[in-house]
Coordinates of C-alpha atoms in Angstrom, one line a residue:
M3 CA 7.2 16.0 -13.5
L4 CA 4.9 17.2 -10.7
W5 CA 6.2 17.4 -7.2
C6 CA 4.1 17.5 -4.0
A7 CA 5.8 18.9 -1.0
L8 CA 4.3 17.7 2.4
Y9 CA 5.5 20.3 4.9
L10 CA 5.1 19.7 8.7
P11 CA 5.3 23.1 10.3
D12 CA 4.8 21.9 13.9
L13 CA 6.9 18.8 13.7
A14 CA 9.0 19.8 16.8
L15 CA 5.8 19.9 18.8
Q16 CA 3.7 17.2 17.2
V17 CA 6.3 14.4 17.8
F18 CA 5.3 14.9 21.5
T19 CA 1.6 15.7 21.2
R20 CA 0.6 13.0 18.7
G21 CA 0.6 10.4 21.4
R22 CA -1.6 12.4 23.8
S23 CA -5.3 11.8 24.4
D24 CA -5.7 14.7 26.9
S25 CA -5.5 18.5 26.3
A26 CA -3.1 19.6 29.1
P27 CA -0.8 22.5 28.1
L28 CA 2.6 21.4 26.6
A29 CA 5.4 23.4 25.1
V30 CA 8.7 22.5 23.5
L31 CA 12.0 24.2 24.4
G32 CA 14.9 24.9 22.1
P33 CA 18.5 24.1 22.8
R34 CA 20.4 25.1 25.9
P35 CA 21.7 27.3 27.4
R36 CA 19.1 30.0 26.3
Q37 CA 16.1 27.7 26.1
R38 CA 13.2 29.4 24.4
V39 CA 9.8 28.0 23.5
V40 CA 9.8 26.8 19.9
G41 CA 6.3 25.2 19.9
A42 CA 3.2 25.2 22.0
C43 CA 0.0 23.2 21.9
P44 CA -3.4 25.0 21.7
A45 CA -4.0 24.7 25.4
A46 CA -0.6 26.4 26.1
V47 CA -1.3 29.1 23.5
A48 CA -4.6 29.8 25.3
C49 CA -2.7 30.5 28.4
G50 CA -0.5 33.0 26.6
V51 CA 2.5 30.8 25.9
E52 CA 4.0 31.5 22.5
P53 CA 7.3 30.8 20.6
G54 CA 10.2 33.0 21.9
L55 CA 9.2 32.9 25.5
G56 CA 11.8 31.7 28.1
R57 CA 11.2 28.9 30.5
A58 CA 10.5 31.1 33.4
G59 CA 8.1 33.3 31.5
A60 CA 6.2 30.3 30.1
L61 CA 5.8 28.8 33.6
A62 CA 4.7 32.1 35.0
L63 CA 1.8 32.2 32.5
A64 CA 0.9 28.5 32.9
P65 CA 2.1 26.9 36.1
A66 CA 0.8 23.5 35.0
L67 CA 2.7 23.7 31.7
L68 CA 4.6 20.5 30.7
L69 CA 7.9 21.5 29.2
V70 CA 9.9 19.1 27.0
D71 CA 13.3 19.6 25.3
R72 CA 13.3 19.6 21.5
D73 CA 14.5 16.2 20.0
P74 CA 15.9 16.5 16.5
G75 CA 16.5 12.7 16.4
L76 CA 12.8 12.1 17.1
E77 CA 11.8 14.6 14.4
R78 CA 14.0 12.8 11.8
A79 CA 12.5 9.5 12.8
A80 CA 9.0 11.0 12.4
L81 CA 9.9 12.2 8.9
V82 CA 11.1 8.7 8.0
E83 CA 7.8 7.3 9.4
V84 CA 5.8 9.8 7.3
A85 CA 7.9 9.0 4.2
S86 CA 7.4 5.3 4.7
W87 CA 3.6 5.8 5.0
A88 CA 3.5 8.1 2.0
A89 CA 5.0 5.4 -0.2
R90 CA 1.4 4.2 -0.6
F91 CA 0.9 7.2 -3.0
T92 CA 4.2 7.0 -5.0
P93 CA 7.5 5.1 -4.9
S94 CA 9.4 8.3 -5.8
I95 CA 10.0 10.0 -2.5
S96 CA 12.8 12.3 -1.2
L97 CA 13.3 13.8 2.3
D98 CA 14.0 17.5 3.0
S99 CA 14.8 19.1 6.4
S100 CA 11.2 19.3 7.5
A101 CA 9.2 18.1 4.5
V102 CA 8.6 15.0 2.5
L103 CA 8.7 15.4 -1.3
L104 CA 6.6 13.1 -3.5
E105 CA 6.8 12.9 -7.3
V106 CA 3.2 12.3 -8.1
Q107 CA 2.8 12.8 -11.8
A108 CA 2.2 9.1 -12.4
S109 CA -0.2 8.8 -9.4
L110 CA -2.8 11.5 -10.5
R111 CA -4.8 9.2 -12.6
L112 CA -4.9 6.5 -10.0
F113 CA -6.2 8.9 -7.3
G114 CA -8.5 10.9 -9.6
G115 CA -6.5 14.1 -9.8
V116 CA -4.9 16.6 -7.4
P117 CA -7.9 17.4 -5.1
P118 CA -8.6 13.7 -4.2
L119 CA -4.9 13.1 -3.8
C120 CA -4.6 16.1 -1.4
E121 CA -7.6 14.8 0.6
A122 CA -6.1 11.3 0.9
I123 CA -2.7 12.6 2.0
L124 CA -4.0 15.1 4.6
G125 CA -6.6 12.7 5.9
G126 CA -4.1 10.0 6.4
L127 CA -1.5 12.4 7.9
G128 CA -4.1 13.4 10.5
E129 CA -4.5 9.8 11.5
L130 CA -0.8 9.7 12.2
G131 CA -1.1 12.7 14.5
F132 CA 0.5 15.3 12.2
D133 CA -0.8 18.5 10.6
G134 CA 0.6 19.2 7.1
R135 CA 0.7 21.7 4.4
L136 CA 0.8 20.8 0.7
A137 CA 1.9 22.5 -2.5
F138 CA 2.4 21.2 -6.0
A139 CA 5.1 22.5 -8.4
P140 CA 7.2 21.1 -11.3
T141 CA 10.4 21.4 -9.3
P142 CA 11.1 20.0 -5.8
L143 CA 12.6 23.2 -4.4
A144 CA 9.7 25.4 -5.7
A145 CA 7.2 22.9 -4.1
C146 CA 9.1 23.1 -0.8
W147 CA 9.0 26.9 -0.8
L148 CA 5.3 27.1 -1.7
A149 CA 4.4 24.5 0.9
R150 CA 6.1 26.7 3.6
F151 CA 5.0 30.2 2.4
A152 CA 1.9 29.6 0.1
P153 CA 0.3 26.3 1.2
G154 CA -2.3 24.9 -1.1
S155 CA -0.6 26.2 -4.3
Q156 CA -0.8 24.2 -7.5
V157 CA 1.3 25.7 -10.2
C158 CA 2.5 24.4 -13.6
E159 CA 5.5 25.2 -15.7
G160 CA 6.0 28.5 -17.4
P161 CA 4.8 32.0 -16.3
A162 CA 2.6 30.6 -13.5
L163 CA 5.6 29.0 -11.8
L164 CA 7.8 32.1 -12.2
A165 CA 5.0 34.3 -10.8
A166 CA 4.5 32.1 -7.8
I167 CA 8.2 32.1 -7.0
D168 CA 8.5 35.8 -7.5
A169 CA 5.8 36.4 -4.8
L170 CA 7.7 34.5 -2.1
P171 CA 9.5 36.4 0.7
L172 CA 13.3 36.4 1.1
A173 CA 12.9 34.1 4.1
A174 CA 12.3 31.2 1.6
L175 CA 16.0 31.3 0.7
A176 CA 16.9 30.6 4.3
D177 CA 14.1 28.3 5.4
G178 CA 14.1 26.1 2.3
G179 CA 17.5 26.9 0.7
G180 CA 19.9 27.1 3.6
L181 CA 21.1 30.6 2.8
D182 CA 23.1 32.3 5.6
A183 CA 21.9 35.4 7.4
A184 CA 24.7 37.6 6.0
T185 CA 23.6 37.0 2.4
L186 CA 20.0 37.7 3.3
E187 CA 21.0 40.9 4.9
L188 CA 22.9 41.8 1.7
L189 CA 19.9 41.2 -0.4
S190 CA 17.7 43.2 1.9
G191 CA 20.2 46.0 1.9
V192 CA 20.0 46.4 -1.9
G193 CA 16.2 46.8 -1.7
A194 CA 15.0 43.2 -2.4
A195 CA 11.8 42.3 -0.5
C196 CA 10.8 39.2 -2.4
L197 CA 12.3 36.6 -4.7
G198 CA 11.0 38.5 -7.7
D199 CA 13.2 41.5 -6.7
V200 CA 16.2 39.2 -6.4
R201 CA 15.5 37.6 -9.8
R202 CA 15.5 41.1 -11.4
L203 CA 19.0 42.0 -9.9
P204 CA 22.0 41.7 -12.3
R205 CA 23.5 38.2 -12.0
S206 CA 27.0 39.5 -12.4
G207 CA 26.5 41.8 -9.5
L208 CA 25.2 39.0 -7.3
A209 CA 28.2 36.9 -8.2
R210 CA 30.7 39.7 -7.3
R211 CA 29.0 40.0 -3.9
Q212 CA 29.5 36.3 -3.0
A213 CA 25.9 35.5 -3.6
R214 CA 26.4 32.8 -6.2
Q215 CA 24.4 30.4 -4.0
V216 CA 21.3 32.7 -4.5
I217 CA 21.6 32.3 -8.3
D218 CA 21.9 28.6 -7.9
L219 CA 18.8 28.3 -5.7
L220 CA 16.7 30.4 -8.0
D221 CA 17.8 28.4 -11.1
R222 CA 16.9 25.1 -9.4
A223 CA 13.5 26.4 -8.3
C224 CA 12.6 27.7 -11.7
G225 CA 13.7 24.5 -13.5
Q226 CA 16.6 26.2 -15.3
T227 CA 19.2 23.8 -13.8
P228 CA 18.8 20.2 -12.7
D229 CA 17.9 19.5 -9.0
P230 CA 18.7 15.8 -8.5
R231 CA 17.4 14.4 -5.2
P232 CA 18.4 11.2 -3.4
W233 CA 15.5 8.8 -3.4
F234 CA 14.1 7.5 -0.1
A235 CA 13.8 3.7 0.3
P236 CA 11.4 2.4 3.0
P237 CA 13.1 0.2 5.6
E238 CA 13.0 -3.6 5.2
R239 CA 11.7 -3.9 8.8
Y240 CA 9.3 -1.5 10.4
T241 CA 10.1 0.2 13.6
G242 CA 8.0 3.0 14.9
R243 CA 8.5 4.7 18.3
L244 CA 6.2 7.1 20.0
P245 CA 7.2 8.8 23.3
L246 CA 4.4 9.7 25.6
P247 CA 4.4 13.2 27.2
A248 CA 4.1 11.7 30.7
P249 CA 4.4 8.1 32.0
T250 CA 1.0 6.4 32.1
D251 CA -0.4 3.0 33.1
Q252 CA -3.9 3.7 31.5
V253 CA -4.8 1.3 28.8
E254 CA -6.9 3.9 26.8
S255 CA -3.9 6.3 26.7
L256 CA -1.7 3.5 25.4
L257 CA -4.3 2.5 22.8
F258 CA -4.5 6.2 21.6
G259 CA -0.8 6.3 21.0
L260 CA -0.9 2.8 19.4
R261 CA -3.4 4.0 16.8
R262 CA -0.8 6.5 15.6
L263 CA 1.8 3.8 15.2
L264 CA -0.6 1.5 13.4
G265 CA -1.4 4.2 10.9
G266 CA 2.3 4.3 9.9
L267 CA 2.5 0.5 9.8
S268 CA -0.5 0.4 7.5
G269 CA 1.1 2.8 5.0
W270 CA 4.4 0.8 5.1
L271 CA 2.6 -2.4 4.4
E272 CA 0.4 -1.0 1.7
A273 CA 3.5 0.5 -0.1
R274 CA 5.2 -2.9 0.0
H275 CA 2.0 -4.7 -1.1
G276 CA 2.4 -7.1 1.9
G277 CA 0.8 -8.2 5.1
L278 CA 1.8 -9.6 8.5
E279 CA 0.9 -12.6 10.6
A280 CA 2.3 -11.0 13.8
F281 CA 4.0 -7.9 15.1
T282 CA 5.6 -6.9 18.4
L283 CA 4.4 -4.1 20.7
V284 CA 7.1 -2.9 23.1
L285 CA 6.2 -0.9 26.2
E286 CA 9.2 1.2 27.4
H287 CA 9.0 1.8 31.1
E288 CA 10.4 4.5 33.3
R289 CA 14.1 4.2 33.7
N290 CA 15.5 2.5 36.8
K291 CA 12.1 1.0 37.7
H292 CA 11.8 -2.7 37.4
E293 CA 12.4 -4.0 33.8
A294 CA 13.3 -1.6 31.0
E295 CA 10.6 -2.8 28.7
T296 CA 7.8 -5.3 28.2
R297 CA 7.5 -7.1 24.8
I298 CA 4.1 -8.3 23.6
E299 CA 3.9 -10.6 20.6
I300 CA 0.6 -10.1 18.9
I301 CA -0.5 -12.9 16.6
L302 CA -3.0 -11.8 14.0
G303 CA -4.4 -15.3 13.1
A304 CA -4.0 -14.7 9.3
L305 CA -1.8 -12.8 6.9
C306 CA -3.4 -9.3 6.7
R307 CA -2.9 -5.6 7.0
D308 CA -6.2 -4.8 8.7
M309 CA -5.4 -2.2 11.4
A310 CA -8.7 -2.6 13.1
R311 CA -7.9 -6.2 13.7
C312 CA -4.4 -5.2 15.0
Q313 CA -5.9 -2.7 17.4
L314 CA -8.6 -5.2 18.6
L315 CA -6.0 -7.8 19.5
A316 CA -3.6 -5.3 21.0
R317 CA -6.5 -4.1 23.3
E318 CA -7.1 -7.7 24.5
H319 CA -3.4 -8.1 25.3
L320 CA -3.1 -4.8 27.1
S321 CA -6.4 -5.3 29.1
R322 CA -5.1 -8.5 30.8
L323 CA -1.4 -7.4 31.1
P324 CA -0.2 -6.2 34.6
L325 CA 2.2 -3.4 34.0
V326 CA 5.4 -3.6 36.1
A327 CA 5.8 0.2 35.8
P328 CA 4.3 3.2 34.0
V329 CA 5.0 3.4 30.3
E330 CA 6.9 6.3 28.9
A331 CA 7.1 5.3 25.2
L332 CA 5.6 2.8 22.7
R333 CA 7.5 1.0 20.0
L334 CA 6.1 -1.1 17.2
E335 CA 8.3 -3.7 15.4
A336 CA 7.4 -5.8 12.4
D337 CA 9.5 -8.1 10.2
A338 CA 9.6 -7.9 6.4
P339 CA 6.0 -8.4 5.1
Q340 CA 4.9 -11.3 3.1
P341 CA 3.2 -10.7 -0.3
L342 CA -0.6 -10.1 0.1
A343 CA -3.0 -10.0 -2.8
P344 CA -5.5 -7.1 -2.6
P345 CA -9.1 -8.3 -1.8
G346 CA -11.1 -9.0 -4.9
A347 CA -14.7 -7.9 -5.4
D348 CA -17.5 -10.4 -6.1
L349 CA -18.7 -10.7 -9.7
F350 CA -22.3 -10.5 -8.4
D351 CA -23.3 -8.3 -5.6
G352 CA -23.7 -10.3 -2.4
D353 CA -25.7 -9.4 0.7
G354 CA -22.8 -7.4 2.2
T355 CA -22.0 -9.9 5.0
R356 CA -18.5 -11.0 5.6
P357 CA -17.7 -14.7 6.2
A358 CA -16.7 -15.7 9.7
D359 CA -12.9 -15.5 10.4
P360 CA -11.8 -18.4 12.6
G361 CA -8.3 -17.0 12.7
L362 CA -9.5 -13.8 14.3
L363 CA -11.6 -15.8 16.8
L364 CA -8.6 -17.9 17.8
A365 CA -6.3 -14.9 18.1
T366 CA -8.8 -13.0 20.2
L367 CA -9.3 -16.0 22.6
K368 CA -5.5 -16.4 22.9
A369 CA -5.1 -12.7 23.7
R370 CA -8.0 -12.7 26.2
L371 CA -7.4 -16.0 28.0
G372 CA -3.7 -16.6 27.5
D373 CA -1.7 -19.0 25.2
G374 CA -2.1 -22.0 27.6
S375 CA -5.9 -21.7 27.6
V376 CA -6.6 -22.4 23.9
R377 CA -5.7 -25.7 22.2
C378 CA -6.5 -27.4 19.0
L379 CA -5.9 -30.9 17.6
A380 CA -3.1 -31.8 15.2
V381 CA -2.1 -35.0 13.5
H382 CA 0.8 -37.0 14.9
S383 CA 2.8 -39.5 12.9
D384 CA 1.8 -42.8 14.7
H385 CA -0.4 -45.7 13.5
R386 CA -2.0 -46.3 17.0
P387 CA -5.3 -44.4 17.0
E388 CA -4.8 -43.1 20.6
Q389 CA -1.4 -41.7 19.7
A390 CA -2.2 -40.3 16.3
W391 CA -3.1 -36.8 17.5
R392 CA -1.7 -34.2 19.8
H393 CA -2.8 -31.0 21.5
H394 CA -1.4 -28.0 19.6
V395 CA -1.2 -24.3 20.2
P396 CA -3.4 -22.6 17.6
L397 CA -1.9 -20.2 15.0
Q398 CA 1.5 -21.9 15.2
N399 CA 2.9 -24.3 12.6
P400 CA 1.5 -27.7 13.6
P401 CA 3.4 -31.0 13.2
R402 CA 2.6 -32.5 9.8
A403 CA 2.2 -36.1 8.8
Q404 CA 5.0 -37.5 6.6
A405 CA 4.6 -36.6 2.9
G406 CA 4.0 -39.3 0.4
R407 CA 2.3 -41.7 2.9
P408 CA -1.0 -43.1 1.5
A409 CA -4.2 -42.0 3.3
P410 CA -5.4 -44.4 5.9
P411 CA -8.9 -46.1 5.7
P412 CA -11.8 -44.1 7.2
R413 CA -11.5 -43.0 10.8
P414 CA -14.3 -42.3 13.2
L415 CA -15.1 -38.7 14.2
W416 CA -15.4 -39.6 17.9
L417 CA -12.7 -41.8 19.5
L418 CA -13.2 -43.2 23.0
A419 CA -10.7 -42.3 25.6
L420 CA -10.3 -46.0 26.5
P421 CA -11.6 -48.9 24.3
R422 CA -14.8 -50.5 25.7
P423 CA -15.2 -54.3 25.8
I424 CA -18.1 -55.6 23.7
S425 CA -19.4 -59.0 22.7
Q426 CA -18.3 -60.4 19.3
P427 CA -20.4 -58.8 16.5
A428 CA -22.3 -60.9 14.1
P429 CA -20.4 -61.6 10.8
D430 CA -22.9 -59.7 8.7
A431 CA -22.5 -56.6 10.9
L432 CA -18.9 -56.2 9.9
L433 CA -18.9 -53.9 6.8
A434 CA -15.2 -53.2 6.2
G435 CA -11.9 -54.6 7.4
P436 CA -9.9 -56.0 8.8
E437 CA -7.3 -53.3 9.0
R438 CA -4.3 -54.5 11.0
I439 CA -2.5 -52.1 13.3
E440 CA 0.6 -53.5 15.0
S441 CA 2.9 -50.9 16.6
G442 CA 4.2 -49.3 19.7
W443 CA 6.7 -51.9 21.0
W444 CA 9.2 -49.2 21.7
D445 CA 6.9 -47.6 24.3
G446 CA 6.8 -50.7 26.5
E447 CA 4.4 -53.6 26.8
A448 CA 1.4 -51.6 27.9
A449 CA 1.6 -49.4 24.8
D450 CA 2.3 -52.2 22.3
V451 CA -0.8 -52.9 20.3
C452 CA -1.7 -55.7 17.9
R453 CA -5.2 -55.3 16.6
D454 CA -7.5 -56.0 13.7
Y455 CA -10.0 -53.1 13.1
F456 CA -13.4 -53.3 11.5
V457 CA -16.2 -50.9 10.5
A458 CA -19.4 -52.3 12.0
R459 CA -23.1 -51.5 12.0
R460 CA -25.0 -51.7 15.3
P461 CA -28.6 -52.8 15.7
D462 CA -29.6 -49.1 15.9
H463 CA -27.9 -48.7 12.5
S464 CA -25.1 -46.5 13.9
L465 CA -21.6 -47.1 12.4
V466 CA -18.8 -47.9 14.9
W467 CA -15.2 -48.7 14.8
V468 CA -14.3 -52.0 16.6
F469 CA -11.2 -54.1 16.9
R470 CA -10.2 -57.6 17.9
E471 CA -7.1 -58.3 19.9
R472 CA -4.8 -60.6 18.1
R473 CA -3.3 -61.7 21.3
A474 CA -5.0 -63.9 23.8
P475 CA -7.7 -63.8 25.0
H476 CA -8.7 -62.2 21.6
G477 CA -11.4 -59.9 23.0
W478 CA -13.5 -57.5 21.0
F479 CA -13.6 -53.7 21.8
L480 CA -15.5 -50.6 20.7
H481 CA -13.1 -47.8 20.0
G482 CA -15.1 -45.0 18.2
Y483 CA -18.3 -43.8 16.5
F484 CA -18.7 -42.7 12.9
A485 CA -22.2 -41.5 13.3

């Protein structure tokens, strides 16, 4: 087995900064009552703000500094989002406290080896708004330790693995193994400065000094005892939430944050080999101001997982939407995806042009003009020509004609709004017919029709659709044009 540990060192900070399009200074504070800075963005670091500073000291160095409280729940949700996205690389995933573990042995051939796989993971992670460190090892615990303290490591079983573990500091036992401070102090007190020193200590002596957990951790990391991990299962429905550092009503700021969420949605869809026809963008407004949230249903016009299409349509919706209050968080919701076959390549090279996408055109027009401004025609189950169609909202399931009914005779492309009286055609001008249509008595006398329809040729050789009233005075009427 080969494990890839994806460690997010600045997770506490980046859950807040990934939705920002500006470079204003921001820092994250630890738990109360003694709140200390646990993370600072580059702009804050440039002002002298660094981890360990108190609130007052940080504000003294940077009066414009934006301070936010650490949110463990948000960090856990971000790890789940990253794990759902990473399922595009392998289905074998496990979560650690601040890392995502991927078993990638079976994926190396697909991605062309470790270097291309690293490039794909780190590149995609950046699109989500996170910075990560990677390490590869045969055991999950060793991969976690190496990602934290020796990022970029790629070790195999045997002496190379033991040498890499031996070089790690004692802090690895606490940061990745959960060892308490008293045991670390005990190890330091007997002269151990790295894990190699600990491995050389007599095991019986460690056991007598209540350090059995240390032996356990080292055996798991070296592969001498099993290290079973619970597998992560991507959620059936996608929900991604991105808090904004400050409330905003600027469309570009909202779109910047939306790009981060769409990256996670893309990975989730790819891992499930599916696509969507629609998703919901939720704008969470400031509390106690108007409505709590605004929900935007975004219709894609086709089953797809094209994030450029999603962003284009979201921009159209946001551009025409009047916000009732500034937005403080974005949320993306999507139902279970439908199976979507991957796009196939042409057998022969084409000219590189893509065919027109009518679904995208309709979805864009609806987003830009509103649902009520775009209509299409749909069949309606009625024999009367003027009642055989309806206006229909595009991209929704239209009413369908009854199954099993035989197809009617040819119908004209252009139907007149009202039949036009004409003189009786010559017998040799009638090419087909009669077709009797007698229907509509339930809608009243005015809608009740009793007609014989014919296809006729006019003197200019155009084909028309005419009918003769079967009731007196038996007049002839023009009702449509074929060509």
